[in-house]
Short mmCIF file of C-alpha atoms in Angstrom, two decimals:
data_model
loop_
_atom_site.label_atom_id
_atom_site.label_comp_id
_atom_site.label_asym_id
_atom_site.label_seq_id
_atom_site.Cartn_x
_atom_site.Cartn_y
_atom_site.Cartn_z
CA MET V 5 -63.86 -7.84 -18.01
CA PRO V 6 -66.01 -10.93 -18.44
CA SER V 7 -64.26 -14.16 -19.42
CA LYS V 8 -64.03 -15.14 -23.06
CA GLU V 9 -66.55 -17.87 -22.37
CA ALA V 10 -69.03 -15.40 -20.79
CA LEU V 11 -68.68 -13.00 -23.70
CA ALA V 12 -69.25 -15.79 -26.20
CA ALA V 13 -72.39 -17.07 -24.48
CA GLN V 14 -74.71 -14.05 -25.09
CA ASP V 15 -77.97 -15.90 -24.24
CA ASN V 16 -80.14 -12.75 -24.64
CA ALA V 17 -82.15 -13.76 -21.56
CA THR V 18 -85.22 -11.77 -20.55
CA TYR V 19 -84.99 -9.98 -17.15
CA THR V 20 -87.23 -11.53 -14.51
CA THR V 21 -88.08 -11.63 -10.82
CA SER V 22 -86.75 -14.46 -8.68
CA ASN V 23 -89.72 -16.63 -9.54
CA GLY V 24 -89.27 -16.11 -13.29
CA ALA V 25 -91.84 -13.40 -13.98
CA PRO V 26 -90.66 -10.99 -16.74
CA VAL V 27 -90.08 -7.36 -15.76
CA ALA V 28 -90.30 -4.45 -18.22
CA GLU V 29 -88.32 -1.83 -16.18
CA PRO V 30 -85.75 -2.96 -13.65
CA TYR V 31 -85.33 0.47 -12.06
CA ALA V 32 -88.96 1.54 -11.76
CA VAL V 33 -90.59 1.69 -8.32
CA GLN V 34 -94.35 1.76 -7.68
CA ARG V 35 -95.44 4.81 -5.73
CA ILE V 36 -98.61 6.71 -4.77
CA GLY V 37 -98.59 9.42 -7.37
CA LEU V 38 -95.31 10.67 -8.87
CA ASN V 39 -93.44 11.35 -5.64
CA GLY V 40 -95.42 9.45 -3.01
CA PRO V 41 -94.28 6.64 -0.76
CA VAL V 42 -93.24 3.25 -2.19
CA LEU V 43 -96.02 0.66 -2.35
CA LEU V 44 -95.70 -2.67 -0.57
CA GLN V 45 -97.44 -4.30 -3.53
CA ASP V 46 -94.34 -3.69 -5.70
CA PHE V 47 -93.22 -7.30 -5.71
CA HIS V 48 -90.19 -6.67 -7.98
CA HIS V 49 -88.78 -3.95 -5.75
CA ILE V 50 -89.27 -5.89 -2.52
CA ASP V 51 -87.90 -9.05 -4.19
CA LEU V 52 -84.81 -7.15 -5.28
CA LEU V 53 -84.01 -5.58 -1.90
CA ALA V 54 -84.92 -8.65 0.17
CA HIS V 55 -82.41 -10.76 -1.71
CA PHE V 56 -79.78 -8.06 -1.71
CA ALA V 57 -79.89 -7.93 2.07
CA ARG V 58 -79.33 -11.72 2.19
CA GLU V 59 -76.85 -12.39 -0.57
CA ARG V 60 -73.86 -12.81 1.73
CA ILE V 61 -73.23 -15.93 3.78
CA PRO V 62 -70.72 -16.14 6.61
CA GLU V 63 -67.22 -16.71 5.33
CA ARG V 64 -65.41 -19.82 6.45
CA VAL V 65 -63.81 -19.49 9.90
CA VAL V 66 -60.66 -20.92 8.37
CA HIS V 67 -59.72 -21.19 4.66
CA ALA V 68 -61.89 -18.14 3.83
CA LYS V 69 -59.88 -16.90 0.85
CA GLY V 70 -59.62 -19.39 -1.96
CA ALA V 71 -59.79 -20.33 -5.60
CA GLY V 72 -61.16 -23.41 -7.34
CA ALA V 73 -61.81 -25.22 -10.59
CA HIS V 74 -63.22 -28.41 -12.02
CA GLY V 75 -61.62 -31.26 -13.87
CA TYR V 76 -61.10 -34.98 -13.61
CA PHE V 77 -59.14 -37.66 -11.81
CA GLU V 78 -57.78 -40.58 -13.83
CA VAL V 79 -56.43 -43.90 -12.54
CA THR V 80 -52.98 -44.49 -14.09
CA HIS V 81 -51.71 -47.44 -12.10
CA ASP V 82 -53.17 -50.73 -10.77
CA ILE V 83 -53.59 -50.57 -6.97
CA THR V 84 -56.28 -53.25 -6.60
CA ASP V 85 -53.96 -54.93 -4.08
CA LEU V 86 -54.46 -51.87 -1.87
CA THR V 87 -58.11 -50.89 -2.25
CA CYS V 88 -61.47 -52.36 -3.24
CA ALA V 89 -62.88 -48.97 -4.30
CA SER V 90 -64.46 -49.33 -7.69
CA LEU V 91 -62.72 -46.15 -8.92
CA PHE V 92 -59.45 -48.08 -8.85
CA SER V 93 -60.83 -51.35 -10.28
CA LYS V 94 -59.30 -50.56 -13.69
CA VAL V 95 -56.50 -48.40 -15.09
CA GLY V 96 -58.03 -45.62 -17.16
CA ASN V 97 -61.13 -45.14 -14.93
CA LYS V 98 -62.10 -41.48 -14.60
CA CYS V 99 -64.32 -39.42 -12.38
CA LYS V 100 -65.20 -35.73 -12.19
CA ALA V 101 -63.26 -33.64 -9.70
CA THR V 102 -63.59 -30.28 -8.08
CA ALA V 103 -60.62 -28.71 -6.22
CA ARG V 104 -60.56 -25.68 -3.90
CA PHE V 105 -57.30 -24.13 -2.76
CA SER V 106 -57.10 -21.54 0.02
CA THR V 107 -55.04 -19.71 2.59
CA VAL V 108 -55.88 -20.69 6.18
CA GLY V 109 -55.83 -17.68 8.46
CA GLY V 110 -56.81 -14.73 6.28
CA GLU V 111 -60.24 -13.26 5.71
CA SER V 112 -62.14 -13.51 2.40
CA GLY V 113 -60.44 -10.40 0.99
CA SER V 114 -56.94 -11.17 2.17
CA ALA V 115 -53.88 -11.57 -0.04
CA ASP V 116 -53.23 -14.86 -1.80
CA SER V 117 -49.50 -14.42 -1.22
CA ALA V 118 -49.69 -14.19 2.59
CA ARG V 119 -47.36 -16.36 4.61
CA ASP V 120 -49.73 -19.11 5.56
CA PRO V 121 -50.39 -22.80 4.92
CA ARG V 122 -52.59 -23.55 1.96
CA GLY V 123 -55.65 -25.76 1.97
CA PHE V 124 -55.79 -28.27 -0.81
CA ALA V 125 -59.27 -29.81 -0.90
CA VAL V 126 -60.38 -32.24 -3.61
CA LYS V 127 -63.87 -33.68 -4.18
CA LEU V 128 -63.98 -36.76 -6.41
CA LYS V 129 -67.42 -37.83 -7.65
CA THR V 130 -67.11 -41.62 -7.75
CA ASP V 131 -69.78 -44.25 -8.41
CA GLN V 132 -69.62 -45.16 -4.73
CA GLY V 133 -70.27 -41.64 -3.46
CA ASN V 134 -68.22 -38.47 -3.12
CA TRP V 135 -64.67 -38.95 -1.93
CA ASP V 136 -63.25 -35.82 -0.26
CA ILE V 137 -59.52 -35.53 0.23
CA VAL V 138 -58.74 -32.85 2.73
CA ALA V 139 -55.09 -31.80 2.34
CA ASN V 140 -52.62 -29.00 2.75
CA ASN V 141 -49.61 -27.80 0.73
CA THR V 142 -47.38 -29.08 3.54
CA PRO V 143 -47.02 -32.75 4.53
CA ILE V 144 -47.41 -31.92 8.24
CA PHE V 145 -49.31 -29.53 10.49
CA PHE V 146 -48.79 -27.47 13.65
CA LEU V 147 -50.81 -29.78 15.97
CA ARG V 148 -51.86 -33.36 16.29
CA ASP V 149 -54.54 -33.05 18.96
CA PRO V 150 -57.87 -31.86 17.45
CA SER V 151 -59.01 -30.22 20.73
CA LYS V 152 -56.19 -27.66 20.32
CA PHE V 153 -57.30 -26.54 16.88
CA PRO V 154 -59.85 -23.81 17.83
CA HIS V 155 -57.42 -22.23 20.27
CA PHE V 156 -54.69 -22.29 17.67
CA ILE V 157 -56.83 -20.69 14.95
CA HIS V 158 -57.95 -17.94 17.36
CA THR V 159 -54.28 -16.97 17.85
CA GLN V 160 -53.76 -16.74 14.10
CA LYS V 161 -56.78 -14.44 13.68
CA ARG V 162 -57.47 -11.04 15.34
CA ASP V 163 -57.21 -9.91 18.93
CA PRO V 164 -60.68 -9.60 20.57
CA GLN V 165 -60.01 -6.02 21.75
CA THR V 166 -57.73 -4.40 19.21
CA HIS V 167 -59.10 -6.40 16.26
CA LEU V 168 -55.54 -6.56 14.95
CA LYS V 169 -53.32 -9.47 14.05
CA ASP V 170 -51.04 -9.93 17.04
CA ALA V 171 -47.51 -11.37 16.93
CA ASP V 172 -47.51 -12.01 20.71
CA MET V 173 -50.53 -14.28 20.67
CA PHE V 174 -49.26 -15.93 17.42
CA TRP V 175 -45.95 -16.91 19.03
CA ASP V 176 -47.34 -17.35 22.53
CA TYR V 177 -49.44 -20.26 21.45
CA LEU V 178 -46.85 -21.88 19.19
CA SER V 179 -44.15 -21.63 21.88
CA GLN V 180 -46.49 -23.31 24.39
CA ASN V 181 -47.04 -26.16 21.95
CA PRO V 182 -43.56 -27.04 20.70
CA GLU V 183 -44.84 -29.93 18.55
CA SER V 184 -45.60 -27.12 16.11
CA ILE V 185 -41.93 -26.48 15.35
CA HIS V 186 -41.77 -28.75 12.26
CA GLN V 187 -44.58 -26.80 10.58
CA VAL V 188 -43.08 -23.50 11.72
CA MET V 189 -39.84 -24.46 9.97
CA ILE V 190 -41.70 -25.04 6.71
CA LEU V 191 -44.01 -22.05 7.10
CA PHE V 192 -41.20 -19.53 7.49
CA SER V 193 -39.17 -20.96 4.63
CA ASP V 194 -40.00 -19.85 1.08
CA ARG V 195 -42.46 -22.79 0.90
CA GLY V 196 -44.66 -20.67 3.20
CA THR V 197 -45.35 -18.31 0.30
CA PRO V 198 -46.29 -20.39 -2.79
CA ASP V 199 -46.47 -18.69 -6.18
CA GLY V 200 -50.18 -19.10 -6.76
CA PHE V 201 -52.47 -21.95 -5.84
CA HIS V 202 -51.83 -24.19 -8.89
CA HIS V 203 -48.09 -24.36 -8.57
CA MET V 204 -47.87 -26.22 -5.26
CA HIS V 205 -48.01 -29.83 -4.06
CA GLY V 206 -50.70 -31.23 -1.85
CA TYR V 207 -50.52 -33.75 1.00
CA SER V 208 -53.24 -35.55 2.96
CA GLY V 209 -51.01 -35.34 6.04
CA HIS V 210 -53.47 -37.50 7.93
CA THR V 211 -52.98 -41.22 8.16
CA LEU V 212 -55.73 -43.00 6.19
CA LYS V 213 -56.56 -46.65 5.50
CA PHE V 214 -56.96 -48.37 2.14
CA VAL V 215 -58.84 -51.71 2.37
CA ASN V 216 -58.66 -54.33 -0.37
CA SER V 217 -61.22 -56.89 -1.53
CA GLU V 218 -59.78 -59.48 0.87
CA GLY V 219 -60.40 -57.23 3.89
CA LYS V 220 -56.71 -56.52 4.37
CA TYR V 221 -55.80 -52.91 5.03
CA ASN V 222 -52.77 -50.69 4.88
CA TYR V 223 -52.13 -47.22 6.20
CA VAL V 224 -51.62 -44.57 3.48
CA GLN V 225 -50.80 -40.98 2.98
CA ILE V 226 -51.78 -39.27 -0.30
CA HIS V 227 -49.46 -36.93 -2.21
CA PHE V 228 -50.40 -34.60 -5.12
CA LYS V 229 -47.20 -33.60 -6.98
CA VAL V 230 -47.76 -30.70 -9.40
CA ARG V 231 -46.18 -31.05 -12.81
CA GLY V 232 -43.64 -28.29 -13.30
CA GLY V 233 -42.60 -28.33 -9.67
CA PHE V 234 -43.50 -26.38 -6.54
CA LYS V 235 -43.05 -22.67 -7.28
CA THR V 236 -42.48 -20.28 -4.44
CA LEU V 237 -42.03 -16.55 -3.70
CA THR V 238 -39.49 -14.82 -1.55
CA ASP V 239 -40.83 -12.77 1.33
CA ALA V 240 -40.14 -9.59 -0.60
CA GLN V 241 -41.95 -10.85 -3.73
CA ALA V 242 -44.93 -12.04 -1.66
CA THR V 243 -45.18 -8.69 0.14
CA LYS V 244 -45.05 -6.78 -3.17
CA LEU V 245 -47.81 -8.95 -4.68
CA ALA V 246 -49.95 -8.52 -1.54
CA GLY V 247 -50.03 -4.78 -2.27
CA GLU V 248 -50.16 -4.80 -6.07
CA ASN V 249 -52.35 -7.86 -6.78
CA PRO V 250 -53.75 -9.60 -3.67
CA ASP V 251 -55.76 -11.90 -5.96
CA HIS V 252 -52.68 -13.17 -7.77
CA GLY V 253 -53.37 -16.84 -7.00
CA LEU V 254 -57.00 -16.71 -8.05
CA GLN V 255 -56.27 -14.69 -11.21
CA SER V 256 -53.32 -16.66 -12.47
CA MET V 257 -55.06 -20.07 -12.13
CA PHE V 258 -58.23 -18.83 -13.86
CA LYS V 259 -56.12 -17.32 -16.71
CA ASP V 260 -54.06 -20.49 -17.18
CA ILE V 261 -57.10 -22.70 -17.35
CA GLU V 262 -58.85 -20.29 -19.73
CA GLU V 263 -55.78 -20.40 -22.05
CA GLY V 264 -55.67 -24.22 -21.99
CA LYS V 265 -52.64 -24.48 -19.69
CA TYR V 266 -54.35 -27.01 -17.48
CA PRO V 267 -52.76 -27.55 -14.03
CA THR V 268 -51.95 -31.24 -13.59
CA TRP V 269 -50.93 -33.24 -10.50
CA ASP V 270 -49.54 -36.76 -10.41
CA VAL V 271 -51.04 -38.53 -7.41
CA PHE V 272 -49.15 -40.99 -5.22
CA VAL V 273 -49.58 -42.87 -1.97
CA GLN V 274 -47.17 -43.91 0.68
CA VAL V 275 -48.03 -47.34 2.07
CA MET V 276 -47.40 -48.73 5.55
CA THR V 277 -48.62 -52.10 6.83
CA PRO V 278 -50.07 -52.39 10.38
CA GLU V 279 -46.97 -54.42 11.34
CA GLN V 280 -44.70 -51.64 10.16
CA ALA V 281 -46.83 -49.08 12.00
CA GLU V 282 -46.25 -50.79 15.28
CA LYS V 283 -42.51 -50.71 14.72
CA PHE V 284 -42.22 -47.23 13.11
CA ARG V 285 -39.99 -44.79 14.90
CA TYR V 286 -42.79 -42.23 15.13
CA ASN V 287 -46.44 -42.38 16.06
CA ILE V 288 -48.29 -42.94 12.73
CA LEU V 289 -51.18 -40.73 13.99
CA ASP V 290 -48.82 -37.81 14.59
CA LEU V 291 -49.68 -35.06 12.08
CA THR V 292 -46.41 -33.26 12.84
CA LYS V 293 -44.29 -36.04 11.33
CA VAL V 294 -43.50 -37.20 7.77
CA TRP V 295 -43.02 -40.76 6.67
CA PRO V 296 -39.49 -40.95 5.18
CA HIS V 297 -39.61 -41.69 1.45
CA SER V 298 -36.60 -43.98 1.84
CA GLU V 299 -38.68 -46.28 4.00
CA PHE V 300 -42.06 -45.69 2.38
CA PRO V 301 -41.55 -44.72 -1.29
CA LEU V 302 -44.16 -42.90 -3.31
CA ARG V 303 -46.36 -45.24 -5.30
CA PRO V 304 -48.22 -43.70 -8.27
CA ILE V 305 -51.99 -44.17 -8.47
CA GLY V 306 -53.37 -41.51 -10.79
CA LYS V 307 -53.43 -37.96 -12.00
CA MET V 308 -55.70 -34.94 -11.47
CA VAL V 309 -56.29 -32.37 -14.21
CA LEU V 310 -58.17 -29.06 -13.77
CA ASN V 311 -59.54 -28.05 -17.22
CA GLU V 312 -62.70 -26.10 -16.41
CA ASN V 313 -63.20 -22.80 -14.68
CA PRO V 314 -66.41 -22.34 -12.69
CA GLN V 315 -69.33 -20.64 -14.39
CA ASN V 316 -70.27 -19.05 -11.11
CA TYR V 317 -67.68 -18.90 -8.36
CA PHE V 318 -70.13 -18.61 -5.47
CA ALA V 319 -72.36 -21.51 -6.50
CA GLU V 320 -69.64 -23.92 -7.53
CA ILE V 321 -66.64 -23.08 -5.27
CA GLU V 322 -67.71 -20.93 -2.34
CA GLN V 323 -70.68 -23.28 -1.68
CA VAL V 324 -68.67 -26.46 -2.03
CA ARG V 325 -70.18 -28.73 0.55
CA HIS V 326 -68.54 -30.20 3.62
CA PRO V 327 -66.33 -33.32 3.38
CA ALA V 328 -68.19 -36.63 2.94
CA THR V 329 -67.24 -39.97 4.37
CA PRO V 330 -64.62 -41.19 1.86
CA PRO V 331 -65.50 -44.40 -0.01
CA ALA V 332 -61.89 -45.23 -0.77
CA ALA V 333 -60.13 -44.42 2.49
CA GLU V 334 -61.02 -44.48 6.11
CA GLY V 335 -59.65 -42.12 8.76
CA ALA V 336 -57.30 -43.68 11.23
CA ASP V 337 -56.54 -40.71 13.46
CA SER V 338 -58.62 -38.45 15.68
CA TYR V 339 -57.65 -35.31 13.82
CA VAL V 340 -59.45 -36.65 10.75
CA ALA V 341 -62.63 -37.13 12.81
CA GLY V 342 -62.25 -33.60 14.24
CA CYS V 343 -61.84 -32.08 10.76
CA LEU V 344 -64.90 -33.90 9.39
CA LEU V 345 -67.04 -32.76 12.28
CA SER V 346 -65.84 -29.15 12.30
CA LEU V 347 -66.02 -28.67 8.54
CA SER V 348 -69.44 -30.31 8.16
CA LEU V 349 -70.93 -28.17 10.93
CA GLY V 350 -69.37 -25.06 9.40
CA ALA V 351 -70.77 -25.79 5.97
CA ARG V 352 -74.29 -26.30 7.35
CA CYS V 353 -74.10 -23.02 9.19
CA ARG V 354 -72.72 -21.05 6.24
CA ALA V 355 -74.54 -22.34 3.15
CA LEU V 356 -77.82 -23.63 4.50
CA CYS V 357 -79.04 -20.98 6.89
CA GLY V 358 -79.12 -17.66 5.16
CA PRO V 359 -79.01 -14.42 7.14
CA SER V 360 -80.27 -15.82 10.45
CA PRO V 361 -77.85 -16.47 13.31
CA PRO V 362 -75.93 -19.51 12.04
CA VAL V 363 -76.12 -21.80 15.05
CA ALA V 364 -79.73 -20.91 15.83
CA SER V 365 -80.69 -21.51 12.18
CA VAL V 366 -79.39 -25.06 12.27
CA PHE V 367 -80.54 -26.22 15.65
CA LEU V 368 -83.64 -24.15 16.48
CA PRO V 369 -87.06 -24.09 14.79
CA GLY V 370 -88.65 -21.01 13.31
CA HIS V 371 -85.68 -19.64 11.36
CA PRO V 372 -85.87 -19.30 7.55
CA PRO V 373 -83.78 -21.40 5.25
CA SER V 374 -81.25 -19.96 2.81
CA SER V 375 -82.51 -17.07 0.76
CA SER V 376 -81.38 -18.97 -2.33
CA TRP V 377 -82.86 -22.36 -1.33
CA CYS V 378 -84.72 -22.66 -4.68
CA GLU V 379 -81.47 -22.55 -6.62
CA LEU V 380 -79.54 -25.12 -4.61
CA PRO V 381 -80.45 -28.06 -6.87
CA ALA V 382 -78.67 -26.25 -9.71
CA ALA V 383 -75.42 -26.80 -7.90
CA ALA V 384 -75.36 -30.34 -9.14
CA ARG V 385 -71.60 -30.60 -8.88
CA GLN V 386 -71.99 -30.75 -5.12
CA ARG V 387 -74.30 -33.74 -5.10
CA ALA V 388 -73.19 -37.35 -5.20
CA ILE V 389 -73.92 -39.18 -8.47
CA VAL V 390 -75.21 -42.20 -6.56
CA PRO V 391 -78.62 -42.56 -4.80
CA ILE V 392 -78.73 -41.34 -1.19
CA ALA V 393 -80.31 -43.81 1.27
CA ASN V 394 -80.38 -43.14 5.02
CA PHE V 395 -82.78 -42.17 7.79
CA GLN V 396 -82.38 -38.36 7.54
CA ARG V 397 -85.62 -36.60 6.60
CA ASP V 398 -87.25 -33.19 6.61
CA GLY V 399 -85.66 -30.01 7.98
CA PHE V 400 -84.57 -26.93 6.00
CA MET V 401 -84.19 -27.44 2.28
CA ALA V 402 -85.26 -31.11 2.25
CA LEU V 403 -85.13 -31.08 -1.56
CA ASN V 404 -84.53 -34.81 -1.89
CA ASN V 405 -86.58 -36.32 0.93
CA GLN V 406 -86.16 -39.95 -0.30
CA GLY V 407 -89.80 -40.44 -1.22
CA SER V 408 -91.77 -43.22 0.47
CA ARG V 409 -88.74 -45.07 1.96
CA PRO V 410 -89.10 -45.60 5.74
CA ASN V 411 -87.12 -43.22 7.94
CA TYR V 412 -86.03 -45.90 10.39
CA GLN V 413 -84.31 -49.30 10.24
CA SER V 414 -87.31 -51.13 8.78
CA SER V 415 -87.61 -54.95 8.46
CA LEU V 416 -90.32 -54.54 5.87
CA ILE V 417 -88.33 -52.37 3.46
CA PRO V 418 -84.79 -52.92 4.64
CA LEU V 419 -81.62 -51.28 3.45
CA SER V 420 -78.46 -53.27 2.74
CA TYR V 421 -75.29 -52.38 4.60
CA LYS V 422 -71.65 -52.37 3.64
CA PRO V 423 -69.91 -55.15 5.54
CA LYS V 424 -67.05 -54.25 7.86
CA PRO V 425 -64.07 -55.17 5.69
CA TYR V 426 -61.67 -56.20 8.40
CA GLU V 427 -61.32 -57.18 11.99
CA ASN V 428 -58.04 -56.77 13.86
CA VAL V 429 -58.84 -56.20 17.51
CA LYS V 430 -55.27 -56.40 18.78
CA HIS V 431 -54.04 -53.76 16.41
CA GLU V 432 -57.11 -51.50 17.10
CA VAL V 433 -56.18 -51.59 20.81
CA TRP V 434 -52.63 -50.54 19.90
CA LEU V 435 -54.13 -47.76 17.74
CA GLY V 436 -56.12 -46.50 20.73
CA HIS V 437 -53.00 -46.21 22.77
CA ALA V 438 -51.33 -44.34 19.92
CA ASN V 439 -54.13 -41.74 19.98
CA VAL V 440 -53.58 -41.15 23.71
CA ASP V 441 -49.91 -40.41 23.25
CA LEU V 442 -50.31 -37.42 20.92
CA SER V 443 -50.00 -34.87 23.68
CA GLN V 444 -46.55 -35.67 25.13
CA ILE V 445 -43.45 -33.87 23.89
CA THR V 446 -40.16 -35.76 23.45
CA GLU V 447 -36.92 -35.41 21.55
CA LEU V 448 -38.71 -37.21 18.64
CA ASP V 449 -40.53 -33.98 17.95
CA PHE V 450 -37.26 -32.21 17.08
CA GLU V 451 -35.55 -34.84 14.96
CA GLN V 452 -37.31 -33.99 11.65
CA PRO V 453 -37.15 -30.18 12.07
CA ARG V 454 -33.41 -30.56 12.84
CA ALA V 455 -32.88 -32.56 9.66
CA LEU V 456 -34.81 -29.95 7.71
CA TRP V 457 -32.52 -27.14 9.05
CA GLN V 458 -29.21 -29.04 8.92
CA LYS V 459 -29.55 -31.27 5.88
CA VAL V 460 -32.36 -30.05 3.59
CA PHE V 461 -32.11 -26.27 3.69
CA SER V 462 -29.41 -24.63 1.59
CA ASP V 463 -27.42 -21.66 2.90
CA THR V 464 -29.86 -19.39 1.02
CA ASP V 465 -32.83 -21.19 2.59
CA ARG V 466 -31.32 -20.72 6.05
CA ASP V 467 -30.79 -16.99 5.45
CA HIS V 468 -34.30 -16.54 4.24
CA PHE V 469 -35.72 -18.51 7.14
CA VAL V 470 -33.89 -16.48 9.78
CA GLY V 471 -34.94 -13.25 8.09
CA ASN V 472 -38.57 -14.32 7.77
CA VAL V 473 -38.85 -15.43 11.39
CA ALA V 474 -37.05 -12.34 12.72
CA GLY V 475 -39.38 -10.10 10.77
CA HIS V 476 -42.38 -11.66 12.52
CA LEU V 477 -41.14 -12.72 15.94
CA GLY V 478 -39.39 -9.36 16.30
CA ASN V 479 -42.84 -7.69 16.33
CA ALA V 480 -43.77 -9.52 19.56
CA LYS V 481 -43.61 -7.27 22.62
CA SER V 482 -43.33 -9.92 25.31
CA SER V 483 -39.78 -10.92 26.18
CA ILE V 484 -41.22 -14.08 27.79
CA VAL V 485 -42.83 -15.17 24.52
CA LYS V 486 -39.66 -14.38 22.59
CA ALA V 487 -37.46 -16.31 24.98
CA ARG V 488 -39.81 -19.29 25.03
CA GLN V 489 -39.96 -19.55 21.22
CA LEU V 490 -36.17 -19.10 20.95
CA SER V 491 -35.80 -22.03 23.34
CA VAL V 492 -37.91 -24.16 20.99
CA PHE V 493 -35.68 -23.18 18.09
CA ALA V 494 -32.65 -23.98 20.26
CA ALA V 495 -34.02 -27.45 20.80
CA VAL V 496 -33.86 -27.82 17.03
CA ASP V 497 -30.40 -26.26 16.64
CA GLN V 498 -28.57 -23.84 18.91
CA ASN V 499 -27.04 -21.96 16.02
CA LEU V 500 -30.45 -21.45 14.49
CA SER V 501 -31.80 -19.95 17.73
CA ASP V 502 -28.70 -17.75 18.21
CA ARG V 503 -29.03 -16.34 14.68
CA ILE V 504 -32.70 -15.41 15.20
CA ALA V 505 -31.94 -14.01 18.66
CA LYS V 506 -29.22 -11.74 17.23
CA ALA V 507 -31.53 -10.60 14.43
CA ILE V 508 -34.24 -9.50 16.87
CA GLY V 509 -31.85 -8.09 19.49
CA HIS V 510 -32.56 -10.70 22.17
CA PRO V 511 -30.01 -12.51 24.37
CA PRO V 512 -29.30 -16.14 23.45
CA VAL V 513 -31.36 -18.78 25.24
CA LYS V 514 -30.81 -22.43 26.10
CA PRO V 515 -32.82 -25.29 24.52
CA LEU V 516 -36.24 -26.17 25.80
CA PRO V 517 -35.81 -29.20 28.10
CA VAL V 518 -37.76 -32.21 26.74
CA ARG V 519 -38.05 -35.85 27.56
CA PRO V 520 -35.69 -38.25 25.69
CA ALA V 521 -37.00 -40.23 22.76
CA SER V 522 -36.71 -43.43 24.81
CA GLU V 523 -39.67 -42.32 26.94
CA ALA V 524 -41.99 -42.31 23.92
CA ILE V 525 -42.85 -45.91 24.55
CA ARG V 526 -46.59 -46.10 25.20
CA PHE V 527 -47.38 -46.46 21.51
CA GLN V 528 -44.66 -49.14 21.35
CA TYR V 529 -41.87 -47.04 19.86
CA LYS V 530 -38.96 -49.47 19.42
CA ALA V 531 -35.90 -47.73 20.85
#
């Protein structure tokens, strides 16, 4: 059934071809005689079939299944001491926002209730350019080294031969990269199955920088806290929904917005000075760690409200462009850079290249642009509201080619440049060392998961966690993989590992041997 808005529109449009020519009979086909062959001169028929063969673009490699909506972001608190971004220059400032939520590992038609992290991507259209906040519904992630990401995603997808999801490769990779244990603990709790996309929190996870008008900067992490609280499903509820209504998340959010029940998130930042970063117990670039709220309390900055469903899902949500360089926050860790590169390349391949081989279409001449290139300007929500000025010209779909402006760094018609807002060479050298240290495993990697199991989880949470893990890890066939993952759980808590081992019928195992926390010293961890 069309939405109430669609039914009310009734624009009585005249049926046309793709270039706007009116057509009297949409099903008629020109032939030689009554039953002869179809004529090539029948533009309408060729136009119809040519587009039909090209109307699918490759789905996202990750985050393929999603839901989205439009709304606004409003500044509610003064943070001019933290950032010089004009959006935050005054309390009450607003900008348009588009948000897309998604599962990570599933295909486009997969269930919204699958046990999986959720993407939480927000595009803010500010007067200094688009600000894209790439986030998840968990404050941490499995990995902290961007070079591991493609391997990890492959293990969460389908086996190359059987084309089936495979528990062995799932746990094989995670057990070989034990820094993943913190995210595994969250994923296999009930938080791993949110009740819809608009009833969950969002976290930047990455360490970003806010720079103020004096050139001083702080490290920040951004939190979206949904009003009404984070709602979750049990494993049984999620499994039932996957069979009965796999689009539960998409449907429930659309319905709530249509009925005026607008999802709202209060937005906060955690703030850490460079001096605090150098003395922090954990590496601030480590995506597998949280910043304790007791040390770095949440500071309110604004709210996000989604009050408008898309008119056309494909144009406004599926074609949401790749992340832009954020005007309000700079990336401080290598995983941010890896995400920006991977996501931007993926968007170019998917949305800009039509049915041709994606990589060839981007990098090789002679391949056609998108079959819908003439409609792309209509997707105005994707474009920045400020003028674009750079040296990029021509190529496929050069719809705004910047007129007569020189396409090089001209001294005759020069561009102005944003000044570098700060200079702290000593700290930047420290930051470089911190990046190098992201691959070593120490006892530090098990402190926060241990606290989650021993101090945060209730008895019910522990029971659910053991059952959820056992139901998945028990499907692995390799005893080596099972034993290795159980050793990772034992490094968190021996009782946890023993309970899972008993549930899957495996002998108990000893903890994974790891280096002591005192050896995590190259990024100047203060023991």
